[in-house]
XYZ file of C-alpha atoms in Angstrom:
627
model
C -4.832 4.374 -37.123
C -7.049 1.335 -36.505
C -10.683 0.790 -36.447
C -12.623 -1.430 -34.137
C -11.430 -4.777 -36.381
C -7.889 -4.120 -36.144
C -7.822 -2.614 -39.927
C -5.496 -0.076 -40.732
C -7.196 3.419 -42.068
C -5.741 6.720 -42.909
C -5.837 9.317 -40.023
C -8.771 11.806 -40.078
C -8.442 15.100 -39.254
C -11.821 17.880 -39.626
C -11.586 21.424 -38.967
C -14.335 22.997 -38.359
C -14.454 26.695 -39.635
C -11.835 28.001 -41.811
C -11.746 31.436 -40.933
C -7.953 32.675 -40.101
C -7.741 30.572 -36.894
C -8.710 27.025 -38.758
C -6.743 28.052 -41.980
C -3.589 28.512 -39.718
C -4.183 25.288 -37.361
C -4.508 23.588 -41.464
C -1.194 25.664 -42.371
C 0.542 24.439 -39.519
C -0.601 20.721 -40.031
C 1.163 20.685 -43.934
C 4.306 22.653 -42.736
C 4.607 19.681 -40.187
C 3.817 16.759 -43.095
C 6.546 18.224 -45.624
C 8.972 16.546 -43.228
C 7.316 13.565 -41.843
C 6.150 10.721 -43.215
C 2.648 8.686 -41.947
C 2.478 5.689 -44.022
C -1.157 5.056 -43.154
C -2.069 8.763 -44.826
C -3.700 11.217 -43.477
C -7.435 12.706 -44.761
C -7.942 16.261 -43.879
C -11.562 17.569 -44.223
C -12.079 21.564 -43.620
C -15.382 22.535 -43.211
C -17.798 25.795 -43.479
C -20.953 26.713 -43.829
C -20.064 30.028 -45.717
C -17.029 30.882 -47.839
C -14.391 28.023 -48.027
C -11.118 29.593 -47.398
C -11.846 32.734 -45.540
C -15.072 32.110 -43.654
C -18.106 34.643 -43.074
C -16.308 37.964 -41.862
C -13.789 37.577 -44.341
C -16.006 36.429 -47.493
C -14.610 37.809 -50.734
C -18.050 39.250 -51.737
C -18.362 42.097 -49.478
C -18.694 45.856 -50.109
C -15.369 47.320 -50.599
C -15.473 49.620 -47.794
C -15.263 47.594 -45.410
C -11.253 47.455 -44.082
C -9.074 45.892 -42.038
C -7.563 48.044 -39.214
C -3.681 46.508 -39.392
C -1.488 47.594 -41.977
C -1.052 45.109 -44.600
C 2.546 44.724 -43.668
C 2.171 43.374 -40.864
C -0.024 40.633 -41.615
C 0.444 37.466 -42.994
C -0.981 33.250 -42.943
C 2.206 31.865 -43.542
C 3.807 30.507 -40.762
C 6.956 31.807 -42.595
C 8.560 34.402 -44.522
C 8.999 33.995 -48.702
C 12.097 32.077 -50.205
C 12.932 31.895 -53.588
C 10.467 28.636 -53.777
C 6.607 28.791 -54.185
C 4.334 29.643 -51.942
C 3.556 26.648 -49.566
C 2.981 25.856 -45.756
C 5.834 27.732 -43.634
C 7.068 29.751 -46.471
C 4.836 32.711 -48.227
C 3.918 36.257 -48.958
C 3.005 38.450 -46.351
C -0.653 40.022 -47.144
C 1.223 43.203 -48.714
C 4.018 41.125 -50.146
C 0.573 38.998 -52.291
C -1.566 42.372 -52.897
C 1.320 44.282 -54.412
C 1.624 41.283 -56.821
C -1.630 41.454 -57.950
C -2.106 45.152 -57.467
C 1.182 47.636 -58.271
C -0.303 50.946 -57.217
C -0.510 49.677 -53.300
C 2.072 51.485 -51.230
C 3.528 50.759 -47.939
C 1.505 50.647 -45.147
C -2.049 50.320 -46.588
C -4.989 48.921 -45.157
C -6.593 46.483 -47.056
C -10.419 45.985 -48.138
C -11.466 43.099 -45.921
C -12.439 41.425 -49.380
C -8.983 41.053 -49.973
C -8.113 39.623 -47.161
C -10.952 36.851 -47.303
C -8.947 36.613 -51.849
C -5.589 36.331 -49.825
C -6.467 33.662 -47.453
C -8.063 31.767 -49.923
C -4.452 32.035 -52.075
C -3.441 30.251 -48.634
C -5.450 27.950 -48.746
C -5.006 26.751 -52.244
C -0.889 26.866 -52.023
C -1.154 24.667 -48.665
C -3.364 22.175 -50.386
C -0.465 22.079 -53.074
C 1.798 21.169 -51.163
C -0.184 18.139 -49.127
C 2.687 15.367 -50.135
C 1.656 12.136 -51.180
C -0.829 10.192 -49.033
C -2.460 13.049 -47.443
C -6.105 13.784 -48.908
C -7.715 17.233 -48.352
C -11.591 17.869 -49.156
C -12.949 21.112 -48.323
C -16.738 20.781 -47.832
C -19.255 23.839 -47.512
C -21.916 22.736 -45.253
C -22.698 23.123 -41.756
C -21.482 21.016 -38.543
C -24.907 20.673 -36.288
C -23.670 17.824 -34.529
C -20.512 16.219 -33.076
C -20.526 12.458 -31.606
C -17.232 10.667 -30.230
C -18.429 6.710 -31.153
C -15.920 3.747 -30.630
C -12.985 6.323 -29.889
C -13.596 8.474 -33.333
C -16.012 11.979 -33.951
C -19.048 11.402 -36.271
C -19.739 15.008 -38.003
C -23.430 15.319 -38.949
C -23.586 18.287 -41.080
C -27.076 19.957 -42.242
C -27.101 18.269 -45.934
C -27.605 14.914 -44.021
C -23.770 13.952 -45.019
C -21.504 12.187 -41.939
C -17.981 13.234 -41.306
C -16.052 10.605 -39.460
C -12.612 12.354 -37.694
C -10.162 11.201 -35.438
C -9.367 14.715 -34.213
C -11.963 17.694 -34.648
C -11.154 21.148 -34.360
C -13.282 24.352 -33.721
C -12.553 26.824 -35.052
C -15.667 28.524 -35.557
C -14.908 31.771 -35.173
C -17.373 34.551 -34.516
C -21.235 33.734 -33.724
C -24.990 34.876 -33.658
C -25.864 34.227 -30.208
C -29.163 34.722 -29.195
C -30.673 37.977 -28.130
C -30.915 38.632 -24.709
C -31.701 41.158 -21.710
C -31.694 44.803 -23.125
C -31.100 43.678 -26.846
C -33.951 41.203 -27.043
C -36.330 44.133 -25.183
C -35.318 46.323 -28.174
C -35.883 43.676 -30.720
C -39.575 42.931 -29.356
C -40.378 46.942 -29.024
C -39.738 47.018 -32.827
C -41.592 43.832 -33.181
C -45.050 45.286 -31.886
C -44.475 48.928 -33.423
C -45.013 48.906 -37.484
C -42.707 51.393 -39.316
C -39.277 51.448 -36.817
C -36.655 49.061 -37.296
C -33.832 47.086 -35.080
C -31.181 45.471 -36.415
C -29.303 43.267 -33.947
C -25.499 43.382 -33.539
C -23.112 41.422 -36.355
C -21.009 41.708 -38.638
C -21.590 45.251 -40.210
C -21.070 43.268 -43.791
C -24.059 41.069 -42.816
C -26.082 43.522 -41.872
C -29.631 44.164 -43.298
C -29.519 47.957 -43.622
C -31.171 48.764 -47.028
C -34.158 48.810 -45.531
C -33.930 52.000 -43.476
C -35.029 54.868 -45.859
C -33.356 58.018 -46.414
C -33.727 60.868 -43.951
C -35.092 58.422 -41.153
C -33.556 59.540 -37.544
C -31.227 56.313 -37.069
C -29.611 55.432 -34.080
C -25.981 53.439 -33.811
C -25.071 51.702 -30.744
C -21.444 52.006 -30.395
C -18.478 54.499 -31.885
C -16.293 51.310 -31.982
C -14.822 49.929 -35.350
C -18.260 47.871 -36.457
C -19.869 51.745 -36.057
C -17.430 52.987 -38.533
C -18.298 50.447 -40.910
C -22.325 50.950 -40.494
C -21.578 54.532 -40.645
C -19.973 54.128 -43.790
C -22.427 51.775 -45.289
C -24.957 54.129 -45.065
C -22.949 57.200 -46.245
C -20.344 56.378 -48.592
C -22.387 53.113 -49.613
C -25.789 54.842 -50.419
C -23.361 57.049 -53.447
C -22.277 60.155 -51.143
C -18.406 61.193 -52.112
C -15.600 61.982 -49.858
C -14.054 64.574 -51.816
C -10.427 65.562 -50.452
C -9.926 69.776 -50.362
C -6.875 69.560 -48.956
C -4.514 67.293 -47.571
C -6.341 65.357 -44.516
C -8.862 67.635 -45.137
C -12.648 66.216 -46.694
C -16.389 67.432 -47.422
C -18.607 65.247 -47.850
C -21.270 65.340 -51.165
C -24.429 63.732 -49.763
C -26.286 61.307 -52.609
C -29.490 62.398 -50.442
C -29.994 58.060 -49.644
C -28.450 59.086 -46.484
C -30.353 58.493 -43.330
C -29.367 61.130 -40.051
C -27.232 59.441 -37.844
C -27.409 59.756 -34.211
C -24.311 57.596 -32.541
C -23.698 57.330 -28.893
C -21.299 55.142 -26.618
C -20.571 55.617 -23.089
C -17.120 57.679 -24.066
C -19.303 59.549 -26.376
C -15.825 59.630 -27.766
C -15.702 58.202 -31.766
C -12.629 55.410 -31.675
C -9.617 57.789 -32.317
C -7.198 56.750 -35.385
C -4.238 54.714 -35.053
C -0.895 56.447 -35.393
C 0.881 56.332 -38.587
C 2.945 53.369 -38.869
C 6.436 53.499 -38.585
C 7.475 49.943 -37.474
C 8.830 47.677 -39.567
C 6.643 44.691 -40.303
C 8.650 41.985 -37.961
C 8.664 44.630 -34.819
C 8.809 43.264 -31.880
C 8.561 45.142 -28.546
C 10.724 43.833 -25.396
C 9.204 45.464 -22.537
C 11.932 46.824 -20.082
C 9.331 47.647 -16.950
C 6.317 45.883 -17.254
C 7.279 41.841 -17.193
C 4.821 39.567 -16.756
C 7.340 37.109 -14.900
C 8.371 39.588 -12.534
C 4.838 40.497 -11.162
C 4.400 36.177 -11.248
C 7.280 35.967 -9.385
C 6.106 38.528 -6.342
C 2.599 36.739 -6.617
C 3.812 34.094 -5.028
C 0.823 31.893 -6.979
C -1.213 34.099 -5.744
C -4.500 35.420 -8.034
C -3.762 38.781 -9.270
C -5.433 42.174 -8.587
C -5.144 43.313 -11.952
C -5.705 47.255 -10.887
C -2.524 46.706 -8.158
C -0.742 43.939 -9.260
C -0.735 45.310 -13.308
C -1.539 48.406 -13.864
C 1.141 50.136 -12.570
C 3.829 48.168 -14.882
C 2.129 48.685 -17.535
C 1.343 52.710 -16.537
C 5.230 52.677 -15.937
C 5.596 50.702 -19.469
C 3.625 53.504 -20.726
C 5.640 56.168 -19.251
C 8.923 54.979 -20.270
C 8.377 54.930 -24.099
C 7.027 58.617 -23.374
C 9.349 60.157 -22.253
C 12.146 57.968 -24.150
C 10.230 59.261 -27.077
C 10.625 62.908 -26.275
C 14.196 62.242 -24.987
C 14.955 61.191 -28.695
C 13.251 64.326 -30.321
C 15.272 66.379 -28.453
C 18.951 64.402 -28.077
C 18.866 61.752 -30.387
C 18.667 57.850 -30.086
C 22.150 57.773 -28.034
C 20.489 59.770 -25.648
C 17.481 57.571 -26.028
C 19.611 54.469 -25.377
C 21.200 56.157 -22.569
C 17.786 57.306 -20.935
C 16.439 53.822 -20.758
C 19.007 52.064 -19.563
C 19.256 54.859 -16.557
C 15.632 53.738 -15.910
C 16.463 50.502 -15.826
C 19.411 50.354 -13.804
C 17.705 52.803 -11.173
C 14.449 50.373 -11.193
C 12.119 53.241 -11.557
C 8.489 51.877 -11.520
C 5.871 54.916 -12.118
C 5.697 57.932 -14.082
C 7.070 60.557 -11.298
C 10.394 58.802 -11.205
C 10.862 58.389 -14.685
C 9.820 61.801 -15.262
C 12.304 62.924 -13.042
C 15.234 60.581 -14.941
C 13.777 62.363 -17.970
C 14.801 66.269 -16.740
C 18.324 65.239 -16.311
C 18.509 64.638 -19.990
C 16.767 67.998 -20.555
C 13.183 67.026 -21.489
C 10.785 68.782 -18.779
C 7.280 67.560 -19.025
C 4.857 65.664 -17.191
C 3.159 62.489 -16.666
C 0.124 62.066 -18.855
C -3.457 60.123 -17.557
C -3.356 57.896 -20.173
C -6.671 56.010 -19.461
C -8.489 59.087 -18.992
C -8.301 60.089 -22.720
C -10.644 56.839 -23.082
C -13.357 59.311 -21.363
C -12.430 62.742 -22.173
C -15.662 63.733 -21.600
C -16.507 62.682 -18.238
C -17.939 65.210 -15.620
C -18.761 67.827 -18.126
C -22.090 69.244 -19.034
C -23.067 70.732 -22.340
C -25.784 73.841 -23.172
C -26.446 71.676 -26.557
C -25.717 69.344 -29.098
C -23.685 71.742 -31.215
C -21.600 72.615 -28.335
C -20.518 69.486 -27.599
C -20.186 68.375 -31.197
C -18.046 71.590 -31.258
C -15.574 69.547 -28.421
C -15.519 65.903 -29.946
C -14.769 67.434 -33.014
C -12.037 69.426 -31.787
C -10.636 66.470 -29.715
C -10.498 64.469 -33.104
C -9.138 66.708 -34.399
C -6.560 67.591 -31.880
C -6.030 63.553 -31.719
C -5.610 63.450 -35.482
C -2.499 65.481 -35.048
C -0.982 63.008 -32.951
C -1.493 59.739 -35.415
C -0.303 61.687 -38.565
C 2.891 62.294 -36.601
C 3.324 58.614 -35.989
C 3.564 55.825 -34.062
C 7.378 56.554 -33.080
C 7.489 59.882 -33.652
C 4.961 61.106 -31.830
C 5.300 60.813 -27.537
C 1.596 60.120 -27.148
C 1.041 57.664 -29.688
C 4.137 55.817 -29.365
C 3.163 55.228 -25.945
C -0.416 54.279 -26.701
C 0.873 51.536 -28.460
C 2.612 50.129 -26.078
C -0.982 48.388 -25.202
C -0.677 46.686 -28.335
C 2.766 45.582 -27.824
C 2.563 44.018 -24.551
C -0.609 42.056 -24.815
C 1.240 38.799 -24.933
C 2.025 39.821 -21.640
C -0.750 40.611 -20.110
C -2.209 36.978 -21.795
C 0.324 35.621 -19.633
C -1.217 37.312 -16.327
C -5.012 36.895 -16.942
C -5.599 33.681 -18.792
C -6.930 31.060 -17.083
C -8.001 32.522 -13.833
C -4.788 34.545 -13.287
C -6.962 37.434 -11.588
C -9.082 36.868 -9.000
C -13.135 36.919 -10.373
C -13.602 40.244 -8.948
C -10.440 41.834 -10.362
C -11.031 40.050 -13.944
C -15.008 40.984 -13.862
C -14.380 44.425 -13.043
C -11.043 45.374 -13.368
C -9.980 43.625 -16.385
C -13.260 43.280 -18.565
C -14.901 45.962 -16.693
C -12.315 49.126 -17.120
C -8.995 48.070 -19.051
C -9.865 46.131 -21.838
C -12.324 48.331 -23.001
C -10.570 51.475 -22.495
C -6.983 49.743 -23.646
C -9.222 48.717 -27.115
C -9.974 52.431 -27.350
C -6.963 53.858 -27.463
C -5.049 51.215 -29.270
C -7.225 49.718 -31.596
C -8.345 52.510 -33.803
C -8.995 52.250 -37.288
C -6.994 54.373 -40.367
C -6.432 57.651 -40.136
C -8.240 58.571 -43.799
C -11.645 57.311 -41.870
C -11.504 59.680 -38.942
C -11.079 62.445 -40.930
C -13.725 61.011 -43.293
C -16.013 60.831 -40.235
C -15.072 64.287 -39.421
C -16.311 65.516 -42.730
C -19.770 63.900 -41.876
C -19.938 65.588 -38.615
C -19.483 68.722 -40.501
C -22.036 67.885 -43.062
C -24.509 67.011 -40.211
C -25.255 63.483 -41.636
C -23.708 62.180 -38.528
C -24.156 63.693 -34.865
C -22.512 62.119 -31.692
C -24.947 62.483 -28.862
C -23.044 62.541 -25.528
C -21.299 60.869 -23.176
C -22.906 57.847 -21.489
C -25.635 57.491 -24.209
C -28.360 56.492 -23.299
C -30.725 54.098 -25.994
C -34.283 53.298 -25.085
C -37.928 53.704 -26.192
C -40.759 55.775 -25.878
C -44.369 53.675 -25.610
C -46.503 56.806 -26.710
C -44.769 57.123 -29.951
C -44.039 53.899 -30.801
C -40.565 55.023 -31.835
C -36.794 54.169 -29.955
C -34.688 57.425 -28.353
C -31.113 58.468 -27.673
C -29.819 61.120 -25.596
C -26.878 62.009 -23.692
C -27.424 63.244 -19.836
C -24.826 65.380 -19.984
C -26.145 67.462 -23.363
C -29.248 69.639 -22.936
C -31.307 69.159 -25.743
C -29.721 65.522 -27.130
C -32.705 63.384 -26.296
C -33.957 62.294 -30.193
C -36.487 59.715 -31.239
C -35.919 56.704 -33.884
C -37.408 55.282 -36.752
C -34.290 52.864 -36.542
C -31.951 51.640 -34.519
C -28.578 49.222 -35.500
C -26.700 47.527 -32.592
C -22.965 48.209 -33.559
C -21.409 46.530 -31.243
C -19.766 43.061 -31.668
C -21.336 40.354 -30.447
C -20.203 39.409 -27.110
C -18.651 35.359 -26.548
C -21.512 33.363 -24.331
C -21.953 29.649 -24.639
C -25.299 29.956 -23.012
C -26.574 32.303 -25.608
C -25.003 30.535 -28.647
C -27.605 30.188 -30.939
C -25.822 27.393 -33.718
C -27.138 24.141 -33.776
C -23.475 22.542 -32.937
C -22.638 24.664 -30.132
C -26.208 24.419 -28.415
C -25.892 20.675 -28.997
C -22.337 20.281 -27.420
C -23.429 22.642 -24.919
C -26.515 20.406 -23.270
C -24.638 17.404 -23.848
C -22.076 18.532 -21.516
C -19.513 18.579 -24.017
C -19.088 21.889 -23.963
C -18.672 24.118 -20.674
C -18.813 27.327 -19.805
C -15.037 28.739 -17.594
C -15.444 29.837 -14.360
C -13.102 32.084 -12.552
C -13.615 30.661 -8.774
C -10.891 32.614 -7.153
C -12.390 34.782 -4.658
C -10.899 37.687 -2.771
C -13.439 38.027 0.100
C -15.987 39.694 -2.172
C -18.493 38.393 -4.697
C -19.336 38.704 -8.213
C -22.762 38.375 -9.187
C -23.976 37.141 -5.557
C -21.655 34.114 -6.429
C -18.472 34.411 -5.474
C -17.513 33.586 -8.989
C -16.970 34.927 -12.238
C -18.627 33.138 -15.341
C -17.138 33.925 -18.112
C -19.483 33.549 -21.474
C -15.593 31.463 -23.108
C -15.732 27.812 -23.110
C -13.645 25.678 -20.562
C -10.540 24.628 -22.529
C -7.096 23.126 -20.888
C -3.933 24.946 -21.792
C -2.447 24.475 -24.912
C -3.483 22.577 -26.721
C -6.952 23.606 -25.616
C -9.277 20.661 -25.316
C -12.386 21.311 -23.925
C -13.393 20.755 -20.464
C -16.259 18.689 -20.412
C -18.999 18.501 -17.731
C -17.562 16.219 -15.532
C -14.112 17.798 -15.691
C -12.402 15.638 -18.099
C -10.644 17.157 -20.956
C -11.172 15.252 -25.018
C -7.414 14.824 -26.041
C -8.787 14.584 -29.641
C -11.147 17.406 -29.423
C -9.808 21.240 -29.388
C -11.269 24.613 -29.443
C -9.800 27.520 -30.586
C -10.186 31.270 -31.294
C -13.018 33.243 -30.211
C -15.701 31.138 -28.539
C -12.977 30.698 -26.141
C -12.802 34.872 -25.074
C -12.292 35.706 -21.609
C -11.220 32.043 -20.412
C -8.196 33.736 -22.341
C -8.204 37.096 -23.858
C -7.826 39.130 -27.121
C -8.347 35.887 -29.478
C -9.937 38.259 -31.650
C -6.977 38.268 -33.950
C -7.428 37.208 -37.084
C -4.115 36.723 -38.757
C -0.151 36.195 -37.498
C 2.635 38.884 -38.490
C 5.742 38.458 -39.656
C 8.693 38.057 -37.922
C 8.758 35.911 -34.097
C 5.923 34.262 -33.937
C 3.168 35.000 -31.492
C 0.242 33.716 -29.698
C -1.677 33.306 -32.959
C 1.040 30.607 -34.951
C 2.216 29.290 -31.287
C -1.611 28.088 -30.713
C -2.276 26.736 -34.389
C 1.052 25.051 -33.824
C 0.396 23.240 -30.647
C -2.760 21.863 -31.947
C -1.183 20.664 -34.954
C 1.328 18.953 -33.286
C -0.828 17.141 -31.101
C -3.102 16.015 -33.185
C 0.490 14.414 -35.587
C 1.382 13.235 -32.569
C -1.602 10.667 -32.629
C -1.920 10.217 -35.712
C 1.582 8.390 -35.049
């Protein structure tokens, strides 16, 4: 690379954030040097402004409770499997493969302590700086990124200790943010503000959270019965020194310390996030969908935006089916039958649940279709005489779901199917990235009713927790109000209030209340001095959906996101004037719902997927200038 006199200098590289999403874009980059050569030399500087290596919701010096809510197994940073070499870029231990070497006792299947996680990806870290060959620097810097300049065709870095980074090509990866309150959130916050002696803590990372300050016994309401709830539920149970003790297998009381607050959680399910089936997939599994093809409904699109409710649904409903009943087909004839069953499906083109149903009687299996999306709202249209009467059906339903996981994901008809929304979200990426709905249909549709109610049933956390929570149900630490919770205040008291319309008798009042929901992705509410600064530079935009269908969304016709405007791969942003920065790419979260589910936070082993593909593509590129 030259400068502005014609000088030759080694190419500069900066990734900002090193969270799983920069760490792999890094990974990718020394796989690619081991076999190429750049006589100028390259300088790579990776940069973050909490734990270098593993970022802020992976830091090593969390509580131990907090876990991940993938197996082990099937997680892993290295681009490839372990040879009989070292560990280096392209070729390492899975997550399971590392903690088993460090830790004997850790069985198949486990879920690990997010602290471990944030240990193993800084073992990543350290075996791809290893193996940087000769003429390629690395500096990893802990400081913050507030500002980003392009000057004479290269990025000048200012980061908060005053220091300058000069880059040729900048990455962000920065992961998940604080944005700033707004609408209903920022009411609650200023309630709590003028009234001494309640509290509000605003949504994060559950490990971030300020929650010591909420005294024992104080009526404490969560927002949410996702998996941050779990985790503040949790942290105030098990991590104020109460004891899970086991009584029987799957079976727990809890011993309160008495540091315990009482815990009123609500959601609009009113349903706690059931657990994921036992796993029995081998690491590398990879599902090939046989009804529900992404470039079959492309194909009958014509180029045409997509309706996702009925242009998708129904494939992936049919998807759904299929493993069902294949499933049962199995427990009853085997896996030739199985075999057999399918490929009858298949060759007869059945698309929805009555058809394959009926394939599924000729093999002897007689059963019927299941409403998969309405277990997401079991709850809906009923009325309860009181709190204990409903927390008498919840339970049950847990209960009744619990049965289900510990039979397993392959075992068990239900459960195998429900993970069929896991296994086909590369293709529905391939449908509603980049505008592939129309605004209405990915507003309201997509955002609006699947994703939600897909993350519900798919996306559960282990089994050992929802039986844990079960204990505190019991133990009447923890009460569920109702369906469609409702979370508000009361002026006269001074205090916040939950209830449940459908629960006579729910309605409670609040000496706290914790937001345990993740924070959404909005560029206009990003709080961080880089993003805000990119942002009303025009640097940084905010994608639009603009296909319209006849109807509006918002009284605009359009759908605005919250994600930044990138390009395709290799994701440059889009910049005010509609010009994309070839040096400049964005990547991970703060790009959600210009393309979906970049929430992951690690590859797997085996094919690769989105997650290696995208850290690949960038790293590529940015070789590719550095000539």
């Amino acid at each position: 690379m030259s400068d502005v006199n014609g000088s030759r200098h080694p190419y500069r590289i900066a990734v900002v954030g090193s969270g799983p999403r920069g760490l792999a874009v890094l990974e990718r980059v020394a796989a690619r040097l081991q076999n190429s050569a750049h006589p100028a030399g390259i300088d790579i500087h990776l940069i973050d402004a909490d734990e270098l290596g593993c970022g802020r919701i992976w830091r090593t010096g969390q509580d131990e409770i907090y876990r991940m809510n993938t197996v082990a197994d099937e997680v892993t940073m290295f681009s490839g499997p372990a040879d009989n070499g070292p560990a280096r870029p392209g070729a390492g231990p899975s997550l399971a493969e590392w903690w088993r070497s460090h830790d004997p006792r850790v069985g198949r299947n486990e879920y690990a302590p997010r602290k471990v996680y944030g240990r193993y990806l800084r073992f990543v870290l350290d075996a791809t700086e290893k193996a940087l060959p000769p003429g390629v620097s690395f500096e990893g810097i802990h400081d913050r990124v507030i500002d980003l300049c392009r000057e004479s065709g290269s990025f000048r870095l200012r980061l908060e200790s005053g220091r300058v980074v000069v880059a040729d090509s900048v990455v962000l990866a920065t992961g998940h943010g604080r944005p700033r309150l707004a609408g209903a959130a920022l009411a609650l916050a200023e309630f709590a503000g003028r009234n001494p002696g309640i509290q509000y803590v605003r949504s994060d990372s559950p490990a971030e959270m300020d929650l010591d300050g909420i005294p024992a016994g104080a009526p404490t309401g969560v927002i949410g019965l996702g998996l941050s709830a779990y985790d503040v539920i949790f942290s105030l149970t098990e991590g104020r020194q109460g004891k899970f003790l086991e009584v029987a297998e799957n079976e727990y009381s809890y011993q309160p310390s008495g540091h315990e607050p009482l815990i009123v959680a609500g959601s609009r399910s009113g349903l706690p996030l059931p657990a994921r089936g036992r796993n029995q997939k081998a690491p590398d599994h990879s599902y090939r969908p046989v009804l529900f093809k992404a470039d079959e409904i492309l194909r009958r699109s014509a180029g045409r935006p997509l309706d996702f409710r009925s242009d998708v649904v129904p494939s992936v409903l049919a998807e759904m089916h299929l493993v069902y009943f294949a499933t049962l087909v199995r427990a009853l004839a085997g896996p030739v039958a199985e075999s057999a069953f399918v490929e009858e499906v298949r060759a007869r083109g059945a698309g929805d649940a009555l058809a394959i149903r009926d394939i599924a009687e000729t093999f002897g299996v007689h059963a019927e279709p299941v409403d998969f999306f309405a277990l997401a709202r079991p709850f809906d249209g009923l009325s309860y005489a009181s709190p204990e009467d409903f927390t008498h059906d919840v339970m049950a339903f847990m209960r009744g779901d619990l049965r289900h996981a510990e039979a397993g994901n392959r075992l068990d008809p239900l459960k195998a199917a429900l993970d069929v929304l896991r296994d086909t979200r590369s293709e529905i990426r391939r449908l509603v990235d980049f505008s592939g709905l129309t605004a209405r249909s990915h507003a309201d549709d997509f955002l609006g009713w699947f994703s939600p109610r897909s993350s519900l049933l798919s996306s559960g956390p282990p089994r050992k927790r929802v039986h844990q929570l079960l204990a505190l149900l019991e133990a009447g630490i923890v009460r569920i109000a109702g369906p469609a919770t409702r979370f508000g205040v009361c002026e006269s008291s001074g205090r916040f209030t939950v209830g449940s319309p459908a629960v006579t008798g729910s309605d409670t009042e609040l000496d706290a209340l914790i937001d345990a929901r993740v924070p959404g992705t909005e560029l206009s509410l990003d709080a961080s001095p880089l993003m805000v600064n990119l942002r009303d530079r025009g640097v940084l935009t905010e994608y639009v959906n603009a296909n319209t269908d006849g109807e509006v969304h918002g009284g605009e016709g359009v759908f605005r996101t919250g994600g930044i405007a990138t390009t395709g791969s290799p994701f440059h942003p889009v910049a005010r004037d509609g010009s994309p920065s070839d040096a400049l790419h964005v990547i991970g979260i703060p790009t959600e719902n210009t393309r979906w589910f970049t929430f992951v936070g690690s590859g797997r082993p085996g094919p690769w997927s989105e997650f290696f593909d995208d850290a690949d593509a960038i790293a590529g590129h940015i070789l590719s200038r550095a000539g």
